[in-house]
Coordinates of C-alpha atoms and ligand atoms in Angstrom, one line a residue:
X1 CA 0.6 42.7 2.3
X2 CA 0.1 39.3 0.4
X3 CA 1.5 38.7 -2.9
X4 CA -2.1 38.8 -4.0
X5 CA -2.8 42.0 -2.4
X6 CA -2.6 44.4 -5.5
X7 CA -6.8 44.6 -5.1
X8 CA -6.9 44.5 -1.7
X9 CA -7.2 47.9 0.7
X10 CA -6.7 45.8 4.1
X11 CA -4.5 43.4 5.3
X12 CA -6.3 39.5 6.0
X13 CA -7.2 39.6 9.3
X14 CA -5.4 37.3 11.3
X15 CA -8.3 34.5 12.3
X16 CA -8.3 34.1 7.9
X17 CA -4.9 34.1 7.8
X18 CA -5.0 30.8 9.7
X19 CA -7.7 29.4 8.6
X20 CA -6.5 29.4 5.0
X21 CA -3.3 28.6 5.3
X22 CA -1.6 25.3 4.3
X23 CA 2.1 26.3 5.0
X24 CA 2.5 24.2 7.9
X25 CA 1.6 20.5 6.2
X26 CA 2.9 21.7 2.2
X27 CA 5.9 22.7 3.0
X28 CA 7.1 19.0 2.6
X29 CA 6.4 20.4 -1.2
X30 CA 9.7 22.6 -1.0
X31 CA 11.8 20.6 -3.0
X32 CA 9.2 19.8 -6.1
X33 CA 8.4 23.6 -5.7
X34 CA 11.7 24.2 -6.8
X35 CA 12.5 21.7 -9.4
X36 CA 9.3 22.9 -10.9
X37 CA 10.2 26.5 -11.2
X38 CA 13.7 26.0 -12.0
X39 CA 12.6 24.5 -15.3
X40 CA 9.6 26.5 -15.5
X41 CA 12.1 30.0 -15.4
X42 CA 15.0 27.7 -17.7
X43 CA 11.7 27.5 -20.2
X44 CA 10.9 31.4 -20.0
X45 CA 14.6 32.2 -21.0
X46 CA 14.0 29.5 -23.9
X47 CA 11.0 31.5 -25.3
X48 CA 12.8 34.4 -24.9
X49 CA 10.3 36.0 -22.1
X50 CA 12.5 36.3 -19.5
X51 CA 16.3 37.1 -20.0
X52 CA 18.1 34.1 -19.9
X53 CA 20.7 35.9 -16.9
X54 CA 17.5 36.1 -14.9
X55 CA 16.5 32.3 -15.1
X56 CA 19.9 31.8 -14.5
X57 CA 19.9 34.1 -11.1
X58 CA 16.5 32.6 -10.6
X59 CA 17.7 28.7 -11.1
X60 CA 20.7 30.0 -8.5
X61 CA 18.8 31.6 -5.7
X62 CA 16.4 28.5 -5.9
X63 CA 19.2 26.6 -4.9
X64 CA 19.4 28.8 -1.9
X65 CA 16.7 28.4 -0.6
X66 CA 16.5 24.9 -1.0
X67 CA 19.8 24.6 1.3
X68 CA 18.3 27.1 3.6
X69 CA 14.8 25.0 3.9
X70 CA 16.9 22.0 4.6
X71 CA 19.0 23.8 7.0
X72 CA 15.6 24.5 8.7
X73 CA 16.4 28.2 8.4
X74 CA 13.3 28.9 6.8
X75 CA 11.1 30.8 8.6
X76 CA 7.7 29.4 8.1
X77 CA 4.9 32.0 8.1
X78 CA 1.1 31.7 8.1
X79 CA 0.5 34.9 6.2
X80 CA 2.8 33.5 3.4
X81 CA 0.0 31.1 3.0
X82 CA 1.6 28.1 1.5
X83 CA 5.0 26.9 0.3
X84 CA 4.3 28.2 -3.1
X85 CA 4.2 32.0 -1.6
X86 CA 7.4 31.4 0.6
X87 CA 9.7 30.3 -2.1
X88 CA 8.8 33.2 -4.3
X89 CA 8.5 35.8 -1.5
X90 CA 11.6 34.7 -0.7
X91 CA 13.1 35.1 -4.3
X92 CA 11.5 38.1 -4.5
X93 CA 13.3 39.5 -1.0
X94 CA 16.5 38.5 -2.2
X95 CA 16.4 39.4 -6.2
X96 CA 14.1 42.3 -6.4
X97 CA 12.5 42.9 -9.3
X98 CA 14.3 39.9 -11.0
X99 CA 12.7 37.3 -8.6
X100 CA 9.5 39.2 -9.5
X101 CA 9.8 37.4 -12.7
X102 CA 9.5 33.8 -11.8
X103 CA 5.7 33.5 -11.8
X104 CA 5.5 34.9 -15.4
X105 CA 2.6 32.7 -16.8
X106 CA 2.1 30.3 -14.2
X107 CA -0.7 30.3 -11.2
X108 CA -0.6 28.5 -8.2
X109 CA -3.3 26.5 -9.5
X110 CA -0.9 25.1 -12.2
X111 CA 1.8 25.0 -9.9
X112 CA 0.6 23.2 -7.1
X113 CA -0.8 20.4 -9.8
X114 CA 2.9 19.9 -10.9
X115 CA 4.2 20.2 -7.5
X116 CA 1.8 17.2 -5.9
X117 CA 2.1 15.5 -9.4
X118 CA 5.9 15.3 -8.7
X119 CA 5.9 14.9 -5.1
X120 CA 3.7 11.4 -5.8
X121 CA 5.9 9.9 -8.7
X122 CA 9.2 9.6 -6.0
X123 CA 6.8 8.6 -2.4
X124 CA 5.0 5.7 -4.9
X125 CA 8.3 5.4 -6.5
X126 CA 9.6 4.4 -2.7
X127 CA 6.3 2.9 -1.9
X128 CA 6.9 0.1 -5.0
X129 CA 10.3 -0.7 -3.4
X130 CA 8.9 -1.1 0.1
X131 CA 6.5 -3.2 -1.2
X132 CA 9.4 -5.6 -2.8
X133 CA 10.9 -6.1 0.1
X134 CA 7.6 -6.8 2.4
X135 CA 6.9 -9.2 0.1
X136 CA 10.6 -10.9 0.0
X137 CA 9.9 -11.1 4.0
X138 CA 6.8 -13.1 3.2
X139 CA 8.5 -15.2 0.6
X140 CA 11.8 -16.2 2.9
X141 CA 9.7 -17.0 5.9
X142 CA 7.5 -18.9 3.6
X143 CA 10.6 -20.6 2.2
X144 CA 12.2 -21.4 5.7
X145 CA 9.2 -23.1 6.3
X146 CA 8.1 -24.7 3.4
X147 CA 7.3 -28.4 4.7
X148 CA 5.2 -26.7 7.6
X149 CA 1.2 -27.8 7.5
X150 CA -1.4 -25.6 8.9
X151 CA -5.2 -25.9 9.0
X152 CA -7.0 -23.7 6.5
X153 CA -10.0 -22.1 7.5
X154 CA -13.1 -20.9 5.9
X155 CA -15.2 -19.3 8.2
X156 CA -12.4 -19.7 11.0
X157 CA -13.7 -23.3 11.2
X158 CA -11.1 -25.9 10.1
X159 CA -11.4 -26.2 5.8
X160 CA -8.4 -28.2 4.9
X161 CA -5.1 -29.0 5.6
X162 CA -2.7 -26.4 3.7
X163 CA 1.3 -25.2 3.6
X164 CA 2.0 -22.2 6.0
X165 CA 3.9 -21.2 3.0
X166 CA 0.8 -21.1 0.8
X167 CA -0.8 -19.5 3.2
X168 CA 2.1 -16.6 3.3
X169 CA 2.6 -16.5 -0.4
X170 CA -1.5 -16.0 -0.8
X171 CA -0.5 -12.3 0.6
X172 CA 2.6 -12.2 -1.7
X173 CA -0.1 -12.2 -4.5
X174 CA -2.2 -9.2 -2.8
X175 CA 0.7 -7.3 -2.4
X176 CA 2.0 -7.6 -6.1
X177 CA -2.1 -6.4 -7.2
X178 CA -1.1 -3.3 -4.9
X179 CA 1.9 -3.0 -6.6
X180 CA 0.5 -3.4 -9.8
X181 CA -2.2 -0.5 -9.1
X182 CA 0.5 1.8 -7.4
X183 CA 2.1 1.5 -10.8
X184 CA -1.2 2.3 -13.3
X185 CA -1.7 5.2 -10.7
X186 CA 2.2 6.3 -11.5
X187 CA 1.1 6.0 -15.2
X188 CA -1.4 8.5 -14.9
X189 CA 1.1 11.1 -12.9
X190 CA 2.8 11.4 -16.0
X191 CA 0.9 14.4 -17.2
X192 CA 2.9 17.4 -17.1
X193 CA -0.3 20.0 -15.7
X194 CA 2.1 23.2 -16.0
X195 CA 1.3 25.7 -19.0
X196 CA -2.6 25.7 -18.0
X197 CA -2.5 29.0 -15.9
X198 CA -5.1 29.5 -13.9
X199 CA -7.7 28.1 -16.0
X200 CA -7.2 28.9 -19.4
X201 CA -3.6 28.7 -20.7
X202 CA -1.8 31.7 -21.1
X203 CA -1.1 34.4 -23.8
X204 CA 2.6 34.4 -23.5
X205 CA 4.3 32.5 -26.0
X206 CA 5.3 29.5 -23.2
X207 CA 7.0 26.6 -24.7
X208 CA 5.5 23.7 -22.8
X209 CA 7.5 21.0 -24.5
X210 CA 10.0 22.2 -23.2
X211 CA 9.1 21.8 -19.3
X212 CA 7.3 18.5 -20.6
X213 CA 11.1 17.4 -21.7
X214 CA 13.1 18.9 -18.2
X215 CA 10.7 17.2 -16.1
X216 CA 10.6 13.9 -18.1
X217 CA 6.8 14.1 -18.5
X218 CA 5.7 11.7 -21.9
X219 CA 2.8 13.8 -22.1
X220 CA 1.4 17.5 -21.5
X221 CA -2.1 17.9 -20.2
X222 CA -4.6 18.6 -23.4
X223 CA -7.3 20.5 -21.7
X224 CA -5.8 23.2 -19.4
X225 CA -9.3 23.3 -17.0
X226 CA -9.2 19.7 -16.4
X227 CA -5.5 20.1 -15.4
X228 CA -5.9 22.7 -12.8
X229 CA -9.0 21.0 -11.2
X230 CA -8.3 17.4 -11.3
X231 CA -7.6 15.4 -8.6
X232 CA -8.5 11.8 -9.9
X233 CA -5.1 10.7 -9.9
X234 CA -4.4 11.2 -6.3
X235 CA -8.1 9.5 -5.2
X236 CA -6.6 6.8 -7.5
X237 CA -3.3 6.8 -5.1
X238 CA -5.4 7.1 -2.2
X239 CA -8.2 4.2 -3.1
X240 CA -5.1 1.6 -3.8
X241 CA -3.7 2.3 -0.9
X242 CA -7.0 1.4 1.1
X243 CA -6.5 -1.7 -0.6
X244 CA -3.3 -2.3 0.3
X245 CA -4.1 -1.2 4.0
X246 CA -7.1 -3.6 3.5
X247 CA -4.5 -6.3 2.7
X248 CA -2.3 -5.5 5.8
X249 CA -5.4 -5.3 8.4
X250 CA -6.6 -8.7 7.1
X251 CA -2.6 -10.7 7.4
X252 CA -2.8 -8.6 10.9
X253 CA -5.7 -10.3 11.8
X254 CA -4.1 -13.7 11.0
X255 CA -1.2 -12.7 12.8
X256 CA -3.4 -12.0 15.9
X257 CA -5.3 -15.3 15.6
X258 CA -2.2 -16.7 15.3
X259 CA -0.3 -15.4 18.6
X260 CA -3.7 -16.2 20.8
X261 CA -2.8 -18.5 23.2
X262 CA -5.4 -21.3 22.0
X263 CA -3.7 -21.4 18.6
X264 CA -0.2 -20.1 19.5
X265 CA 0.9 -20.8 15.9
X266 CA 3.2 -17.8 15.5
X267 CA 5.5 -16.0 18.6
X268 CA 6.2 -12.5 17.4
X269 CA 10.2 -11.5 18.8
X270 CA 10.0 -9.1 21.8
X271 CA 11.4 -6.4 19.7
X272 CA 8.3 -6.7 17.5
X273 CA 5.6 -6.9 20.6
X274 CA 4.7 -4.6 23.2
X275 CA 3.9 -5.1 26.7
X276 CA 0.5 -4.4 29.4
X277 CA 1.4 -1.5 32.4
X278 CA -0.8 -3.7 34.5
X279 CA -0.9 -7.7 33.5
X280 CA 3.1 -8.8 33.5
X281 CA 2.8 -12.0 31.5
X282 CA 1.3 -10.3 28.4
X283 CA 3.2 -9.8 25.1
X284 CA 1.2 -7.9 23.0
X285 CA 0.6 -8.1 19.0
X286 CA 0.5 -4.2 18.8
X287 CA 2.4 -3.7 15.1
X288 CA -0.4 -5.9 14.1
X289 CA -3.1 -4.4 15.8
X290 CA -1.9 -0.9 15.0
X291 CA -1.4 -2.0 11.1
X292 CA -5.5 -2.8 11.3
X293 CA -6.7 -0.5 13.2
X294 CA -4.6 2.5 10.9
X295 CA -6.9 1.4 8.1
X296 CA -9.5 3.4 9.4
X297 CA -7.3 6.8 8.9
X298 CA -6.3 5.4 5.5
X299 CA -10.1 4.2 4.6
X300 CA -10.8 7.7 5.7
X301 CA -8.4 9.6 3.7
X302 CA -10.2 8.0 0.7
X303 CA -13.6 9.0 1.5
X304 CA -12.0 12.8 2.7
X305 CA -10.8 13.6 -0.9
X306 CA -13.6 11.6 -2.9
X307 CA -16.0 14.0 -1.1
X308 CA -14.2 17.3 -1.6
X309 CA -14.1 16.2 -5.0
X310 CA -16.9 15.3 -5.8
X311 CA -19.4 18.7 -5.5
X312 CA -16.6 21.3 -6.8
X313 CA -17.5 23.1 -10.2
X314 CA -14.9 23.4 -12.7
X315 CA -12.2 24.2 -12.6
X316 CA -9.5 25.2 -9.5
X317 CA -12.0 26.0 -6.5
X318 CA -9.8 26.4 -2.9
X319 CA -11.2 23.1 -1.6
X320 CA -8.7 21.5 -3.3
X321 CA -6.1 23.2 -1.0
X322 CA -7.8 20.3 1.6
X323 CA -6.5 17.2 -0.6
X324 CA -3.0 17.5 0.8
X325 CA -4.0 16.0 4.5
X326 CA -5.2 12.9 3.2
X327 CA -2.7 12.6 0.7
X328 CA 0.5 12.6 3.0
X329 CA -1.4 10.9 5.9
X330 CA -2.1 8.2 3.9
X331 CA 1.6 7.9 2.3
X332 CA 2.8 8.6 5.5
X333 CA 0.4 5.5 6.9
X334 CA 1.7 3.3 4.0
X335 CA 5.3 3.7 4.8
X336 CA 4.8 3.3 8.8
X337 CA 3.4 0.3 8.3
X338 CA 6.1 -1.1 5.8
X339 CA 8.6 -0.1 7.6
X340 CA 8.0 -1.9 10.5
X341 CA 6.4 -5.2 9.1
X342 CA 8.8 -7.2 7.1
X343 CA 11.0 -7.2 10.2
X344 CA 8.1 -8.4 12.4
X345 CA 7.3 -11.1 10.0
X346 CA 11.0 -12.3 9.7
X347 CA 11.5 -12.5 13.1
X348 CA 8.6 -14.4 13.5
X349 CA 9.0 -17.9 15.5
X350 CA 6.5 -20.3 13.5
X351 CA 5.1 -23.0 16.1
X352 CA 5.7 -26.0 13.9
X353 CA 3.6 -28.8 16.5
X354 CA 1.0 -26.7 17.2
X355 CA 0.0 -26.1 13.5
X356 CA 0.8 -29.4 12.8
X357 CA -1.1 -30.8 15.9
X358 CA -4.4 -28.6 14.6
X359 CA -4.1 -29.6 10.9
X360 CA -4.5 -33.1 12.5
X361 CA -7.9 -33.3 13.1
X362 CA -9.0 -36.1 10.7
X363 CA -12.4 -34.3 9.9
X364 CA -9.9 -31.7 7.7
X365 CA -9.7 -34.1 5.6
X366 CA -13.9 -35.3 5.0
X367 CA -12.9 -33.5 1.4
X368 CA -10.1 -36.0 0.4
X369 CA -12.7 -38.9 1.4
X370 CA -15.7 -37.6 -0.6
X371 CA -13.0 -36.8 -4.0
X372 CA -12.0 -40.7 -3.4
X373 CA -15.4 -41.4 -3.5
X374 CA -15.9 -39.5 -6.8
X375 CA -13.1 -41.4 -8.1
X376 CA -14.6 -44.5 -7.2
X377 CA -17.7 -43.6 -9.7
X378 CA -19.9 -41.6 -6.9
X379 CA -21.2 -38.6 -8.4
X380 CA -20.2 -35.8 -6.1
X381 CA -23.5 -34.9 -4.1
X382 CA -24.2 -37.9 -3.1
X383 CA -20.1 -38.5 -2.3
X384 CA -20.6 -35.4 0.0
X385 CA -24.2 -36.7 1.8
X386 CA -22.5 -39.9 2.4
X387 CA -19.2 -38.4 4.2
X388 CA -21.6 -36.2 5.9
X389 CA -23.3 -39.2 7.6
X390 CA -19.8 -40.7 8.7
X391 CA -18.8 -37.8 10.3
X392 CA -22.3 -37.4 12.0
X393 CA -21.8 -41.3 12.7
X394 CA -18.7 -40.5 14.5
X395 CA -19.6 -37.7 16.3
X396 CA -22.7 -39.8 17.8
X397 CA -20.6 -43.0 18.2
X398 CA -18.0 -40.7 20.0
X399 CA -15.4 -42.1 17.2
X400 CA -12.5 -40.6 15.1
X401 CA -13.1 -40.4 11.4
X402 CA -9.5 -42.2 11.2
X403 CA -10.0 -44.5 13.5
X404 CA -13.0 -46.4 11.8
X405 CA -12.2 -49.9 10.6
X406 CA -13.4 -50.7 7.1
X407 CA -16.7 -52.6 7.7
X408 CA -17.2 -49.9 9.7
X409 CA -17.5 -47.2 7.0
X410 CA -19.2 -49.4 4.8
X411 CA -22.1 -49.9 7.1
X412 CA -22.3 -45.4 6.3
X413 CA -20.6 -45.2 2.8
X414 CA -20.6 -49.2 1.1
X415 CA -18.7 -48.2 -1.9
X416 CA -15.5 -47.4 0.6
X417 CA -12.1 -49.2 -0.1
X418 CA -9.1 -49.6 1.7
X419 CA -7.7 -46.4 0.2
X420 CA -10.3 -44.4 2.2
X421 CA -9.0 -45.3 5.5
X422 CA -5.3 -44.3 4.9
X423 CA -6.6 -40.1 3.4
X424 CA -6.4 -39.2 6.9
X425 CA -3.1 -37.9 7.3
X426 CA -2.5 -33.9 6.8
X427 CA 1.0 -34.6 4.6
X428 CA -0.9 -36.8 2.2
X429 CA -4.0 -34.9 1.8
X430 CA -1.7 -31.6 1.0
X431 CA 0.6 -33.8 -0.8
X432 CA -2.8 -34.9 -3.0
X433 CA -3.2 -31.6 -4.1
X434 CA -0.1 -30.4 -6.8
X435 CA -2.4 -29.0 -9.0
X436 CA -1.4 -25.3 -10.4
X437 CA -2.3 -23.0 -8.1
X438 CA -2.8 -26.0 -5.3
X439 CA -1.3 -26.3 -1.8
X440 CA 0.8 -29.2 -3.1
X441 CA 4.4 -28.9 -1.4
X442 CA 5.4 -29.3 -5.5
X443 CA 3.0 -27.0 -6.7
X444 CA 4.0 -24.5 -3.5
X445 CA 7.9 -24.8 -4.3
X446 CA 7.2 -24.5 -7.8
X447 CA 5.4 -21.0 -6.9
X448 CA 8.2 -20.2 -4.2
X449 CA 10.9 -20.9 -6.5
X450 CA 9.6 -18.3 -9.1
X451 CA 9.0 -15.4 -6.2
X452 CA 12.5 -15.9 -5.2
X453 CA 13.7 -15.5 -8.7
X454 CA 12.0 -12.2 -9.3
X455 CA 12.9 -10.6 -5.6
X456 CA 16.4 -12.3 -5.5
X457 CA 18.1 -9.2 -5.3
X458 CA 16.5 -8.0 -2.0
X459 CA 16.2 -11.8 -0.9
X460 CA 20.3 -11.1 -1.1
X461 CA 20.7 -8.5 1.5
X462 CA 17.4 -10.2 3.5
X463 CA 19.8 -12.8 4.9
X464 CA 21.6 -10.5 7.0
X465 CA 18.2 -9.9 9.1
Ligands
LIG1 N1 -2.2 26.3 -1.4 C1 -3.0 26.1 -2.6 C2 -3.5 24.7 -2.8 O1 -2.9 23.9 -2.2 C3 -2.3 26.6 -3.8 C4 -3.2 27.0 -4.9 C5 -3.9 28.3 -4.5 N2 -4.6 28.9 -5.6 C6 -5.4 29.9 -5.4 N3 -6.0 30.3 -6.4 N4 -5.6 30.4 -4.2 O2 -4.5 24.4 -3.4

């Protein structure tokens, strides 16, 4: 008979049994479980509702069972339902009517909120670290090759000449937005939920401040029914990490673009590629690939939990029991990916000719032309018609936009100088552009140099990659 099972004339037949279970993905609650009731039972001996030798026996046998989880002697079993029921089954078994005592004024619905609540505040505590040193990865590779020049693209057509390493850092920024919304997500965890029962608080004289001060929670919940049935904080959790994961697909596609043979910019390591079982030449981006194509799950997860959300009445309703998949799936996704990716990206061989070779192409640089034009007094519209015509000029003509003498661009553009046949080089057109924020190898090393200040401990220990 289930701990439940006072009301009940009939055991749960076994097809239920399995269908409601959640033992076999919550038990990676185990050890919050236990931290939770350990100060939960340390509280009840505080308010003097359980005797303080039986939180003590309690807090003891907790340990137990921790060390016997983690020995994997635990036997996991679908009746027990969930993690929740094991642990205090398991009390129960071995202190009798003692153990009985440890879910004095709690509910699972209160519990399972702490639990979770804990359980996220270390994985986005871990997450926030990982995401340090992806970006350090970003920043040394972007450093090692800080005079490289690339194209830019807009539309994956050639924009403008830019710095690899601006290009790399422009993800450095993404990642420190995820960061920044993993951490207001982390703010919002710290709401100790326990103390709201089931849905209505509890008569006993529980002293929540107490739990609120052993589990280092700056704040109790105020309304006990929105503590048991919200869930906002882990769609928060869930919807940055579909940004993240939205960030990761879209430097993955670079990457991709970037190891095709007709740019061959980047050559991942063969410890970082995969091969074909049929075609032996190939070396295939597959961390990449993988990294875009797990978005879907994580995109997924998001839209799993919004949705058994968003129709449940107040307050706890079982649904809920469904928000742990995505949650751990997603986590789980997160710290696949970012354990694998730094590596991949520090090992990465950067083709140096061919990105210089494509930033060449002199029509990269029709925007440098049309500014000198501006400078020279032509308002801007008609600087860009007139660069327009050169390069349809040249195309007809079969000619290179650098390779046009000056009487020649004057017969398109007649307010031309000198100055406008010498923009055509990628190093001067990047050079041209220090302004804050610009591609300028100043501006860029000004930017690098304050990444590496504020990841210089992990840069430390990235060396020895
Ligand atoms: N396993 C349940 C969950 O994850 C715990 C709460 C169950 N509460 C209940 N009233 N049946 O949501």
């Amino acid at each position: 008979m289930a701990l439940w099972g006072g009301r009940f004339s009939s055991d749960t037949n076994r097809n239920v049994a399995e269908f409601t279970e959640s033992i076999s993905y919550d038990k990676r609650l185990y050890a919050w479980d236990i931290v939770g009731s350990k100060a939960h039972v340390t509280m009840l001996a505080a308010a003097g509702i359980i005797p303080s030798a039986t939180s003590k026996k309690i807090c003891k046998e907790l340990d137990l069972i921790r060390k016997k989880i983690e020995k994997g002697e635990m036997a996991f079993k679908t009746e027990l339902e969930d993690i929740h029921m094991h642990i205090e089954s398991e009390l129960i078994k071995n202190l009798g009517d003692e153990g009985a005592r440890v879910h004095t004024g709690r509910s699972r619905n209160d519990q399972v909120a702490l639990d979770i609540r804990l359980y996220l505040r270390d994985e986005i505590g871990n997450l926030l670290e990982k995401l340090e040193v992806f970006q350090a990865a970003l920043v040394k590779t972007a450093d090692m090759n800080r005079r490289v020049i690339m194209p830019g693209f807009t539309h994956l057509q050639h924009a403008q000449p830019v710095l690899f390493a601006h290009h790399l850092l422009a993800y450095v920024e993404m990642f420190e937005r995820d960061a920044g919304r993993l951490s207001d997500c982390l703010k919002r965890l710290y709401v100790l939920p326990l103390g709201s029962g089931a849905i209505a608080g509890s008569t006993l004289p529980l002293k929540r401040e107490i739990v609120k001060e052993l589990l280092d929670f700056p704040e109790m919940s105020r309304n006990s029914m929105d503590a048991v049935a919200d869930r906002d904080f882990a769609c928060e959790l869930l919807s940055a990490l579909s940004i993240f994961s939205m960030h990761v697909s879209r430097l993955s596609e670079d990457i991709i673009i970037w190891c095709s043979q007709e740019f061959a910019f980047v050559e991942l390591s063969d410890a970082f590629t995969t091969g074909s079982s049929l075609m032996p030449q190939k070396k295939n981006p597959d961390i990449a690939e993988l990294s875009r194509g797990k978005t879907g799950r994580v995109f997924g997860n998001l839209m799993a939990l919004l949705t058994i959300c968003k129709g449940l009445p107040l307050t706890y309703n079982r649904d809920l029991q469904e928000d742990k998949e995505p949650i751990f799936d997603s986590l789980d996704t997160a710290n696949k990916i970012l354990d694998v990716y730094p590596e991949m990206i520090l090992t990465m061989k950067v083709n140096v000719q061919a990105m210089r070779k494509a930033a060449s192409d002199p029509a990269l640089m029709a925007t440098d032309l049309a500014e000198r034009l501006v400078k020279l007094g032509v308002p801007f519209r008609h600087a860009h018609h007139k660069v327009g015509s050169l390069v349809k000029y040249c195309r007809d003509n079969s000619k290179a936009l650098n390779k046009l003498s000056l009487d020649e661009m004057r017969k398109v553009i007649p307010e031309a100088d000198e100055e406008c046949l010498s923009l055509f080089t990628p190093a001067k057109s990047v050079a041209a552009r220090n302004i804050f924020g610009g591609t300028g190898p100043k501006e860029v090393g000004r930017q690098l140099r304050f990444w590496k200040n504020r990841l210089s401990y992990i840069l430390k220990d990235l060396k020895s990659v």
